[in-house]
CSV table of C-alpha atoms in Angstrom, one decimal:
chain,number,residue,atom,x,y,z
A,104,MET,CA,-11.9,-26.3,-14.2
A,105,ARG,CA,-14.6,-23.5,-13.2
A,106,GLY,CA,-15.4,-21.9,-9.8
A,107,ILE,CA,-18.0,-19.4,-8.9
A,108,GLY,CA,-16.7,-16.7,-6.4
A,109,ILE,CA,-19.1,-14.6,-4.1
A,110,ASP,CA,-17.6,-11.4,-2.7
A,111,ILE,CA,-19.8,-9.3,0.1
A,112,GLY,CA,-18.4,-6.1,0.2
A,113,THR,CA,-19.4,-2.9,2.4
A,114,THR,CA,-20.7,-1.1,-0.6
A,115,SER,CA,-21.4,-4.0,-3.4
A,116,ILE,CA,-22.0,-7.9,-4.1
A,117,CYS,CA,-19.7,-9.6,-7.0
A,118,LEU,CA,-20.5,-12.9,-8.3
A,119,ALA,CA,-18.0,-13.9,-10.5
A,120,VAL,CA,-17.1,-17.5,-12.6
A,121,TYR,CA,-13.0,-17.8,-12.8
A,122,GLU,CA,-11.6,-20.1,-15.2
A,123,GLU,CA,-8.7,-22.1,-14.4
A,124,ASP,CA,-7.4,-22.4,-17.6
A,125,THR,CA,-7.4,-19.1,-19.0
A,126,GLY,CA,-6.8,-17.3,-15.7
A,127,GLN,CA,-9.8,-15.1,-16.3
A,128,LEU,CA,-13.1,-14.3,-15.3
A,129,GLN,CA,-15.8,-15.3,-17.7
A,130,GLU,CA,-19.1,-13.7,-15.8
A,131,VAL,CA,-19.4,-11.2,-13.2
A,132,LEU,CA,-22.6,-9.9,-11.8
A,133,ARG,CA,-22.6,-6.8,-9.9
A,134,GLU,CA,-25.4,-5.4,-7.1
A,135,LYS,CA,-25.3,-2.8,-4.9
A,136,ASN,CA,-25.3,-3.5,-1.2
A,137,TYR,CA,-26.9,-1.0,1.5
A,138,PHE,CA,-27.1,-0.1,4.8
A,139,LEU,CA,-29.8,0.5,7.0
A,140,GLU,CA,-31.1,4.1,7.5
A,141,ASP,CA,-28.4,6.0,9.4
A,142,THR,CA,-26.3,3.1,10.7
A,143,PHE,CA,-23.7,0.9,9.6
A,144,ARG,CA,-25.4,-2.2,9.9
A,145,GLN,CA,-26.8,-4.4,7.0
A,146,ASP,CA,-30.0,-6.3,6.5
A,147,PRO,CA,-28.7,-10.0,6.4
A,148,ASP,CA,-31.8,-11.6,4.9
A,149,ARG,CA,-31.8,-8.8,2.1
A,150,ILE,CA,-27.7,-9.4,1.1
A,151,PHE,CA,-28.6,-13.3,1.1
A,152,THR,CA,-31.6,-13.2,-1.3
A,153,THR,CA,-29.3,-10.8,-3.5
A,154,VAL,CA,-26.6,-13.6,-3.2
A,155,LYS,CA,-28.9,-16.1,-4.3
A,156,GLY,CA,-31.0,-14.9,-6.7
A,157,MET,CA,-27.6,-13.5,-8.8
A,158,LEU,CA,-26.7,-16.8,-8.3
A,159,ASP,CA,-29.4,-19.0,-9.2
A,160,ASP,CA,-29.6,-16.6,-12.8
A,161,LEU,CA,-25.8,-17.5,-13.1
A,162,LEU,CA,-26.2,-21.4,-12.9
A,163,LEU,CA,-29.7,-21.3,-15.0
A,164,SER,CA,-27.5,-20.1,-17.5
A,165,PHE,CA,-25.3,-23.3,-17.5
A,166,ASN,CA,-28.3,-25.5,-17.4
A,167,SER,CA,-29.9,-24.2,-19.9
A,168,GLY,CA,-27.2,-24.7,-22.6
A,169,ASN,CA,-27.0,-20.9,-23.3
A,170,ASN,CA,-23.4,-21.0,-21.8
A,171,ASP,CA,-20.6,-21.7,-24.6
A,172,ASN,CA,-18.9,-24.2,-22.2
A,173,ASP,CA,-22.3,-26.2,-20.9
A,174,ARG,CA,-19.9,-28.8,-20.3
A,175,ASP,CA,-17.6,-27.1,-17.8
A,176,LYS,CA,-19.8,-26.3,-15.4
A,177,PRO,CA,-18.6,-24.8,-11.7
A,178,VAL,CA,-17.0,-27.6,-9.5
A,179,VAL,CA,-17.0,-25.0,-6.6
A,180,ILE,CA,-18.6,-22.6,-4.8
A,181,GLY,CA,-16.3,-19.7,-2.9
A,182,ILE,CA,-17.0,-16.8,-0.6
A,183,SER,CA,-15.1,-13.9,0.0
A,184,SER,CA,-16.6,-11.6,2.7
A,185,GLN,CA,-16.4,-8.4,4.0
A,186,MET,CA,-14.1,-9.0,7.8
A,187,HIS,CA,-14.9,-8.1,11.5
A,188,GLY,CA,-18.6,-7.7,11.4
A,189,ILE,CA,-21.2,-9.9,13.3
A,190,LEU,CA,-24.8,-11.0,13.4
A,191,TYR,CA,-26.5,-13.0,15.4
A,192,VAL,CA,-28.7,-16.5,14.5
A,193,ASP,CA,-30.9,-18.7,16.5
A,194,LYS,CA,-30.6,-22.6,16.5
A,195,GLU,CA,-32.2,-22.9,13.1
A,196,GLY,CA,-29.6,-20.9,11.7
A,197,ARG,CA,-31.6,-17.9,10.5
A,198,ALA,CA,-30.5,-14.4,11.6
A,199,VAL,CA,-32.1,-12.6,14.4
A,200,SER,CA,-30.4,-9.4,14.4
A,201,SER,CA,-29.1,-7.0,11.7
A,202,TYR,CA,-25.1,-7.0,10.5
A,203,TYR,CA,-23.5,-5.3,12.5
A,204,THR,CA,-20.2,-4.1,9.9
A,205,TRP,CA,-16.9,-3.5,10.5
A,206,LYS,CA,-17.8,0.7,10.3
A,207,VAL,CA,-19.6,0.1,13.7
A,208,GLU,CA,-18.4,2.6,16.2
A,209,SER,CA,-19.8,1.9,19.4
A,210,GLY,CA,-16.3,-0.2,20.6
A,211,ASN,CA,-15.1,3.8,20.9
A,212,GLU,CA,-17.9,4.6,23.5
A,213,ALA,CA,-16.7,4.6,26.9
A,214,PHE,CA,-16.8,1.6,29.2
A,215,GLY,CA,-15.6,2.7,33.2
A,216,GLU,CA,-12.4,4.7,32.6
A,217,GLU,CA,-11.4,4.1,28.7
A,218,THR,CA,-13.3,2.4,26.0
A,219,TYR,CA,-15.0,-1.1,24.7
A,220,ALA,CA,-12.2,-1.6,22.4
A,221,SER,CA,-9.4,-0.7,24.7
A,222,TYR,CA,-10.7,-2.4,27.6
A,223,LEU,CA,-10.8,-5.7,25.7
A,224,SER,CA,-7.4,-4.9,24.3
A,225,HIS,CA,-6.0,-4.7,27.8
A,226,ARG,CA,-7.7,-7.1,29.5
A,227,THR,CA,-6.9,-10.0,26.7
A,228,GLY,CA,-3.3,-9.1,25.4
A,229,SER,CA,-4.9,-8.9,22.0
A,230,GLU,CA,-5.3,-5.7,20.1
A,231,MET,CA,-8.8,-4.9,19.3
A,232,TYR,CA,-10.6,-1.9,17.8
A,233,THR,CA,-13.9,-0.8,17.2
A,234,GLY,CA,-16.0,-2.5,14.7
A,235,TYR,CA,-14.0,-5.8,15.6
A,236,GLY,CA,-16.7,-8.6,16.4
A,237,SER,CA,-15.7,-9.4,19.2
A,238,VAL,CA,-15.7,-5.7,20.8
A,239,THR,CA,-19.0,-5.3,19.0
A,240,HIS,CA,-20.8,-8.6,20.8
A,241,PHE,CA,-18.9,-7.5,23.9
A,242,TYR,CA,-21.2,-4.0,23.5
A,243,LEU,CA,-24.1,-5.9,23.3
A,244,GLN,CA,-23.6,-7.6,25.7
A,245,GLN,CA,-22.9,-5.1,28.2
A,246,THR,CA,-25.9,-3.1,26.9
A,247,GLY,CA,-28.3,-5.8,26.7
A,248,GLN,CA,-28.9,-6.2,23.2
A,249,ILE,CA,-28.3,-9.2,22.5
A,250,PRO,CA,-31.4,-11.0,21.3
A,251,GLU,CA,-33.2,-13.6,23.5
A,252,ASP,CA,-33.1,-16.1,20.5
A,253,ALA,CA,-29.3,-15.8,19.4
A,254,VAL,CA,-27.4,-19.0,19.9
A,255,TRP,CA,-24.3,-18.1,18.0
A,256,PHE,CA,-23.0,-15.2,16.0
A,257,ALA,CA,-21.0,-15.2,12.5
A,258,ASN,CA,-19.7,-13.1,10.1
A,259,ILE,CA,-22.2,-12.2,6.9
A,260,GLY,CA,-20.3,-14.3,4.6
A,261,ASP,CA,-20.5,-17.2,6.8
A,262,TYR,CA,-24.4,-16.7,7.1
A,263,ILE,CA,-24.6,-16.9,3.4
A,264,ALA,CA,-22.5,-20.5,3.3
A,265,MET,CA,-25.0,-21.2,6.0
A,266,ARG,CA,-28.1,-20.4,4.2
A,267,LEU,CA,-26.6,-21.9,0.7
A,268,CYS,CA,-25.9,-25.1,2.4
A,269,SER,CA,-29.0,-25.1,4.5
A,270,VAL,CA,-26.7,-25.7,7.7
A,271,LYS,CA,-27.9,-24.3,11.2
A,272,ALA,CA,-24.4,-23.7,12.9
A,273,PRO,CA,-21.6,-21.4,11.4
A,274,VAL,CA,-17.9,-22.6,11.0
A,275,MET,CA,-15.6,-19.6,10.5
A,276,SER,CA,-12.4,-20.0,8.6
A,277,PRO,CA,-9.7,-18.8,10.5
A,278,SER,CA,-9.5,-15.8,8.3
A,279,ILE,CA,-12.5,-14.6,9.7
A,280,ALA,CA,-12.0,-15.3,12.9
A,281,ALA,CA,-9.1,-13.7,13.5
A,282,SER,CA,-10.9,-10.6,12.2
A,283,MET,CA,-13.1,-11.0,15.4
A,284,GLY,CA,-10.2,-10.1,17.8
A,285,GLY,CA,-9.2,-12.3,20.6
A,286,PHE,CA,-7.9,-15.3,18.2
A,287,SER,CA,-4.8,-16.9,18.7
A,288,LEU,CA,-3.0,-17.3,15.4
A,289,LYS,CA,-0.2,-19.8,17.0
A,290,GLY,CA,-3.3,-21.8,18.2
A,291,GLN,CA,-5.7,-21.2,15.0
A,292,CYS,CA,-8.5,-20.9,17.6
A,293,PHE,CA,-10.3,-18.0,20.0
A,294,ASP,CA,-8.3,-17.7,22.8
A,295,MET,CA,-11.4,-18.6,25.3
A,296,ALA,CA,-9.4,-18.2,28.4
A,297,ALA,CA,-8.7,-14.8,27.6
A,298,LEU,CA,-12.0,-13.8,26.4
A,299,GLU,CA,-13.6,-15.4,29.6
A,300,ASN,CA,-11.6,-13.5,31.9
A,301,ALA,CA,-12.6,-10.1,30.2
A,302,GLY,CA,-15.8,-11.2,31.1
A,303,VAL,CA,-16.9,-11.9,27.3
A,304,ALA,CA,-20.0,-14.3,27.1
A,305,THR,CA,-17.7,-16.9,25.0
A,306,SER,CA,-20.7,-19.3,24.3
A,307,TYR,CA,-22.1,-17.3,21.5
A,308,TYR,CA,-18.5,-17.6,19.3
A,309,PRO,CA,-18.6,-20.4,16.1
A,310,GLN,CA,-16.6,-23.2,15.7
A,311,VAL,CA,-13.0,-22.4,13.6
A,312,GLY,CA,-13.0,-24.6,11.1
A,313,ALA,CA,-10.0,-26.0,9.2
A,314,ASP,CA,-8.4,-23.6,6.4
A,315,GLY,CA,-10.4,-23.7,2.7
A,316,SER,CA,-12.9,-25.9,4.6
A,317,ILE,CA,-16.1,-27.3,2.4
A,318,LEU,CA,-19.2,-26.3,4.4
A,319,GLY,CA,-22.2,-28.3,2.3
A,320,ALA,CA,-23.2,-28.0,-1.3
A,321,TYR,CA,-25.5,-25.7,-3.3
A,322,GLN,CA,-27.3,-27.2,-6.0
A,323,GLY,CA,-24.9,-30.3,-5.8
A,324,ILE,CA,-22.0,-27.7,-5.8
A,325,PRO,CA,-19.8,-27.8,-3.2
A,326,VAL,CA,-19.3,-24.4,-0.9
A,327,THR,CA,-16.4,-23.4,0.9
A,328,CYS,CA,-16.4,-21.5,4.4
A,329,ALA,CA,-16.0,-17.6,3.6
A,330,GLN,CA,-12.6,-16.4,3.1
A,331,GLY,CA,-11.6,-12.9,4.3
A,332,ASP,CA,-11.5,-10.5,1.8
A,333,ASN,CA,-8.3,-9.0,2.6
A,334,GLN,CA,-7.0,-12.3,2.0
A,335,THR,CA,-8.9,-13.4,-1.2
A,336,SER,CA,-7.7,-10.1,-2.9
A,337,PHE,CA,-3.9,-11.2,-2.0
A,338,TYR,CA,-4.9,-14.8,-2.8
A,339,ALA,CA,-5.8,-13.7,-6.6
A,340,ALA,CA,-3.2,-10.9,-7.2
A,341,ILE,CA,0.1,-11.6,-5.5
A,342,GLY,CA,0.0,-15.4,-4.1
A,343,GLU,CA,2.7,-16.3,-1.9
A,344,ASN,CA,5.3,-13.9,-3.3
A,345,GLU,CA,7.2,-11.9,-0.7
A,346,GLN,CA,8.6,-9.5,-2.7
A,347,VAL,CA,5.3,-7.8,-3.9
A,348,LEU,CA,3.2,-5.6,-1.9
A,349,GLY,CA,-0.4,-5.2,-2.1
A,350,VAL,CA,-2.3,-2.2,-1.6
A,351,ASN,CA,-6.1,-2.5,-1.5
A,352,VAL,CA,-8.4,0.7,-1.6
A,353,GLY,CA,-12.1,-0.3,-1.5
A,354,THR,CA,-14.5,0.9,0.9
A,355,GLY,CA,-11.4,1.3,3.5
A,356,SER,CA,-7.6,0.7,2.9
A,357,GLN,CA,-5.0,-2.0,3.6
A,358,VAL,CA,-1.7,-2.5,2.9
A,359,SER,CA,-0.2,-5.9,3.1
A,360,LEU,CA,2.8,-8.3,2.7
A,361,PHE,CA,3.0,-12.2,2.7
A,362,HIS,CA,6.1,-13.4,5.2
A,363,ARG,CA,6.5,-17.0,5.6
A,364,LYS,CA,7.2,-17.0,9.2
A,365,LEU,CA,5.1,-16.2,12.2
A,366,VAL,CA,7.0,-12.8,13.6
A,367,ASP,CA,5.6,-11.2,16.9
A,368,THR,CA,5.5,-7.4,15.9
A,369,THR,CA,3.6,-4.5,17.1
A,370,GLY,CA,4.2,-2.7,13.8
A,371,ALA,CA,1.9,-4.9,12.0
A,372,GLU,CA,-2.1,-6.9,12.4
A,373,ILE,CA,-0.9,-10.3,11.6
A,374,ARG,CA,-3.7,-12.4,9.6
A,375,PRO,CA,-4.1,-16.3,8.8
A,376,PHE,CA,-3.5,-17.1,5.1
A,377,THR,CA,-2.2,-19.9,3.5
A,378,ALA,CA,-0.6,-22.9,5.3
A,379,LYS,CA,2.8,-21.6,3.9
A,380,GLY,CA,2.7,-18.3,6.1
A,381,PHE,CA,0.8,-15.4,7.1
A,382,LEU,CA,-0.5,-12.1,5.5
A,383,TYR,CA,0.9,-8.6,7.5
A,384,VAL,CA,-1.5,-5.6,7.3
A,385,GLN,CA,-2.2,-2.0,8.1
A,386,ALA,CA,-5.1,-1.3,7.6
A,387,SER,CA,-7.3,2.4,7.8
A,388,VAL,CA,-11.2,3.1,8.0
A,389,ASN,CA,-10.5,5.7,5.2
A,390,GLY,CA,-10.2,4.9,1.7
A,391,GLY,CA,-12.4,5.1,-1.2
A,392,LYS,CA,-15.3,6.5,0.8
A,393,ALA,CA,-12.9,9.2,2.0
A,394,TYR,CA,-12.3,10.5,-1.7
A,395,GLU,CA,-16.2,9.5,-2.5
A,396,ARG,CA,-17.0,12.5,0.4
A,397,LEU,CA,-14.6,14.8,-1.6
A,398,ALA,CA,-16.7,13.8,-5.0
A,399,GLU,CA,-19.7,14.7,-3.2
A,400,PHE,CA,-18.9,18.1,-1.8
A,401,VAL,CA,-17.9,19.0,-4.9
A,402,LYS,CA,-21.0,17.7,-6.6
A,403,GLY,CA,-22.9,19.5,-4.0
A,404,ALA,CA,-21.3,22.9,-4.9
A,405,VAL,CA,-22.0,22.7,-8.4
A,406,PHE,CA,-25.3,22.2,-7.6
A,407,ALA,CA,-26.2,24.9,-5.3
A,408,VAL,CA,-24.3,27.6,-7.9
A,409,THR,CA,-25.7,25.8,-10.9
A,410,GLY,CA,-29.0,23.8,-10.0
A,411,ASN,CA,-27.6,21.1,-12.2
A,412,GLU,CA,-26.4,17.2,-11.4
A,413,THR,CA,-23.4,16.1,-12.4
A,414,ASP,CA,-21.2,13.4,-12.6
A,415,VAL,CA,-17.6,15.0,-11.1
A,416,TYR,CA,-15.5,12.3,-11.1
A,417,GLY,CA,-14.1,12.6,-14.8
A,418,LYS,CA,-13.4,16.5,-13.8
A,419,LEU,CA,-11.6,15.8,-10.4
A,420,GLU,CA,-9.1,13.9,-12.1
A,421,GLU,CA,-8.9,16.4,-15.0
A,422,ALA,CA,-8.6,19.3,-12.8
A,423,GLY,CA,-6.0,16.8,-10.6
A,424,LEU,CA,-3.8,16.0,-13.7
A,425,SER,CA,-3.3,19.7,-14.5
A,426,VAL,CA,-1.5,20.4,-11.2
A,427,PRO,CA,1.4,17.5,-10.9
A,428,THR,CA,2.5,18.6,-7.6
A,429,THR,CA,1.5,21.3,-5.3
A,430,ASP,CA,2.5,22.6,-1.8
A,431,LEU,CA,-0.8,22.5,-0.4
A,432,ARG,CA,-1.1,20.1,2.3
A,433,ILE,CA,-4.4,17.9,3.0
A,434,ALA,CA,-5.0,15.0,5.8
A,435,PRO,CA,-8.3,13.8,4.7
A,436,LEU,CA,-8.5,11.4,7.6
A,437,LEU,CA,-12.2,11.9,7.5
A,438,TYR,CA,-13.1,8.8,9.2
A,439,GLY,CA,-10.4,9.1,12.0
A,440,SER,CA,-8.3,5.9,12.7
A,441,ARG,CA,-9.0,2.4,14.2
A,442,LYS,CA,-7.6,3.5,17.0
A,443,GLY,CA,-10.2,5.8,18.3
A,444,PRO,CA,-12.7,8.5,16.6
A,445,ALA,CA,-12.1,10.6,14.2
A,446,PRO,CA,-9.8,13.9,14.7
A,447,GLY,CA,-10.8,15.6,11.9
A,448,GLY,CA,-8.7,16.3,8.8
A,449,SER,CA,-6.9,19.1,8.4
A,450,ILE,CA,-5.7,21.4,5.4
A,451,GLU,CA,-2.2,23.5,5.4
A,452,GLY,CA,-0.1,25.7,3.8
A,453,LEU,CA,-3.6,27.2,1.4
A,454,THR,CA,-2.2,30.7,-0.2
A,455,PRO,CA,-3.9,32.6,-3.3
A,456,GLU,CA,-2.0,30.9,-5.4
A,457,ASN,CA,-2.7,26.8,-4.7
A,458,PHE,CA,-6.3,27.7,-3.6
A,459,THR,CA,-7.6,26.1,-7.0
A,460,LEU,CA,-9.6,22.8,-7.5
A,461,GLY,CA,-6.5,21.2,-9.4
A,462,ASN,CA,-4.5,22.1,-5.8
A,463,MET,CA,-7.4,20.5,-3.5
A,464,VAL,CA,-7.8,17.3,-5.8
A,465,ARG,CA,-4.1,16.5,-6.1
A,466,ALA,CA,-3.3,17.5,-2.4
A,467,TYR,CA,-6.1,15.2,-1.0
A,468,VAL,CA,-4.9,12.5,-3.2
A,469,THR,CA,-1.4,13.1,-1.7
A,470,GLY,CA,-2.6,13.2,1.7
A,471,MET,CA,-4.7,9.5,0.6
A,472,ALA,CA,-1.5,8.1,-0.5
A,473,LEU,CA,0.4,9.7,2.6
A,474,GLU,CA,-1.6,7.6,4.9
A,475,LEU,CA,-1.0,4.5,3.1
A,476,PHE,CA,2.6,5.2,3.4
A,477,ARG,CA,2.8,5.8,7.2
A,478,MET,CA,0.6,2.8,7.3
A,479,TYR,CA,3.8,0.6,5.3
A,480,GLU,CA,6.6,2.4,7.5
A,481,GLN,CA,5.0,0.4,10.5
A,482,LEU,CA,5.5,-2.9,9.0
A,483,PRO,CA,8.5,-4.6,10.4
A,484,GLU,CA,12.1,-3.6,8.4
A,485,GLU,CA,13.0,-7.0,7.7
A,486,MET,CA,9.6,-7.6,5.7
A,487,ARG,CA,10.1,-4.2,3.8
A,488,ARG,CA,13.1,-5.3,2.3
A,489,GLU,CA,13.7,-6.3,-1.5
A,490,LYS,CA,10.2,-5.2,-2.4
A,491,ARG,CA,9.9,-5.1,-6.2
A,492,GLU,CA,6.7,-3.9,-7.1
A,493,ILE,CA,2.9,-2.8,-5.6
A,494,VAL,CA,0.1,-5.2,-6.8
A,495,ALA,CA,-2.7,-2.6,-6.4
A,496,SER,CA,-6.2,-4.0,-6.3
A,497,GLY,CA,-10.0,-2.5,-5.2
A,498,ASN,CA,-11.8,0.0,-7.3
A,499,GLY,CA,-10.6,2.8,-4.9
A,500,ILE,CA,-7.3,3.1,-6.5
A,501,ARG,CA,-8.1,1.0,-10.0
A,502,LYS,CA,-10.4,3.8,-11.0
A,503,ASN,CA,-8.3,6.5,-9.8
A,504,ARG,CA,-5.4,7.4,-11.8
A,505,LEU,CA,-4.2,10.4,-9.2
A,506,LEU,CA,-4.0,8.2,-6.5
A,507,GLN,CA,-2.1,5.5,-8.7
A,508,GLN,CA,0.5,8.5,-9.1
A,509,GLU,CA,1.0,9.5,-6.1
A,510,VAL,CA,1.3,5.8,-4.5
A,511,GLU,CA,4.3,5.3,-7.1
A,512,ARG,CA,6.1,8.7,-6.3
A,513,LEU,CA,5.8,8.2,-2.3
A,514,PHE,CA,6.7,4.2,-2.3
A,515,GLY,CA,9.2,4.5,-4.9
A,516,LEU,CA,8.2,1.4,-6.6
A,517,PRO,CA,5.7,1.1,-9.9
A,518,VAL,CA,2.0,0.2,-9.8
A,519,ARG,CA,0.4,-2.9,-11.3
A,520,PHE,CA,-2.9,-4.1,-11.7
A,521,TRP,CA,-3.7,-7.7,-11.6
A,522,ASP,CA,-5.5,-7.9,-15.2
A,523,VAL,CA,-8.6,-9.7,-13.7
A,524,GLU,CA,-10.9,-6.9,-12.1
A,525,GLU,CA,-13.1,-7.9,-9.1
A,526,GLU,CA,-9.7,-9.7,-7.4
A,527,ALA,CA,-11.9,-10.5,-4.2
A,528,ALA,CA,-14.3,-12.8,-6.0
A,529,ALA,CA,-11.2,-14.2,-8.2
A,530,GLY,CA,-9.4,-15.1,-5.1
A,531,ALA,CA,-12.7,-16.6,-3.9
A,532,ALA,CA,-13.0,-18.8,-6.9
A,533,MET,CA,-9.1,-19.3,-6.9
A,534,TRP,CA,-8.9,-20.4,-3.0
A,535,ALA,CA,-12.1,-22.8,-3.5
A,536,LEU,CA,-10.4,-24.5,-6.7
A,537,ALA,CA,-7.3,-25.0,-4.6
A,538,GLU,CA,-9.3,-26.8,-1.7
A,539,CYS,CA,-11.0,-28.7,-4.2
A,540,LYS,CA,-7.4,-30.6,-5.7
A,541,GLU,CA,-6.9,-31.0,-1.9
A,542,VAL,CA,-9.5,-32.9,-1.1
A,543,GLU,CA,-9.1,-35.0,-4.4
């Protein structure tokens, strides 16, 4: 059996065909995703047009007979999506706003004597950060920016599923709904009473569907509700293995582990996963984007001196590998933390001896790994016992050999990769295939 996985990432869109018999991706299509100029918002209809074009091209290859296994056409379409963000749709199910991604910072603006995010956290009893859908929604509500013809809000993955299936109302999976904030893990639904008590307009909240439910069909192929990209990546690479730690570095980064029981803890964000348990997650707004900023700085410096454009990533790796260890310390917290505005990173211990590019790169990557390790230390100790290895995912670590080295050193665990790239897209397809079997 084959399934199609669609991953709507912050910086890229991927569509892949997963073949269950071989456990491999047969075809992979990629396109860039874009922010609207000078914002952390995106155009939902542009994203849909891109996805539909890629999907139509792929399905045409099966229908035309040009595919080697034309009889084994995909039987289901699964969707993986960047979490937390929202857009508004009207009664016809069409977008009436831009897509406010998880990176929007409006939740850190002042609301009375605190911020929008901290106010909702205190009033609802549910920890929320800027970029969470409920926080963004509340900010837009309080500042009069919700479109007049808006009826529901939806995540971008929900919107893609709606448009593919010609459905007018969004249906959120628990994995996406929980990322909004104000969600009850025990009830698997939004805590409307707590949200209303905080003054949130709850009429815009969408229906929460059963895990992996099928929303409709596209060209006769069933389409499941979108799942969170953290869950799909973990599902593809690790599944329900409690002895493995997941480290994902994309635009942002996460440290995740699977645990079968629902444990009340302040040391982790608990996310819905499969029927067999939950994911315990520590997440950061820093990740591959922070390393990209280092590359852009060096590239700009080279251009300023020589006037030449150059691809610096290979040179950065070469320089970093030449310095196995360094006493220079860099905390590359360029984007701060999810709990508040960026406090700024830091450089310490700079000397004439370590003031070299190699030391700078090694220290920078060590700082990235140290943030991941400190997040890991905040997970409950009982869940950290007997971890045997790290399965890493995301191009931010897959393509960064230096970061792999530093993660292995700090965690004291071997790092391996699932041998299929584009874990989120693959996981979406695998999850959808599993749901098809349950339906059958």
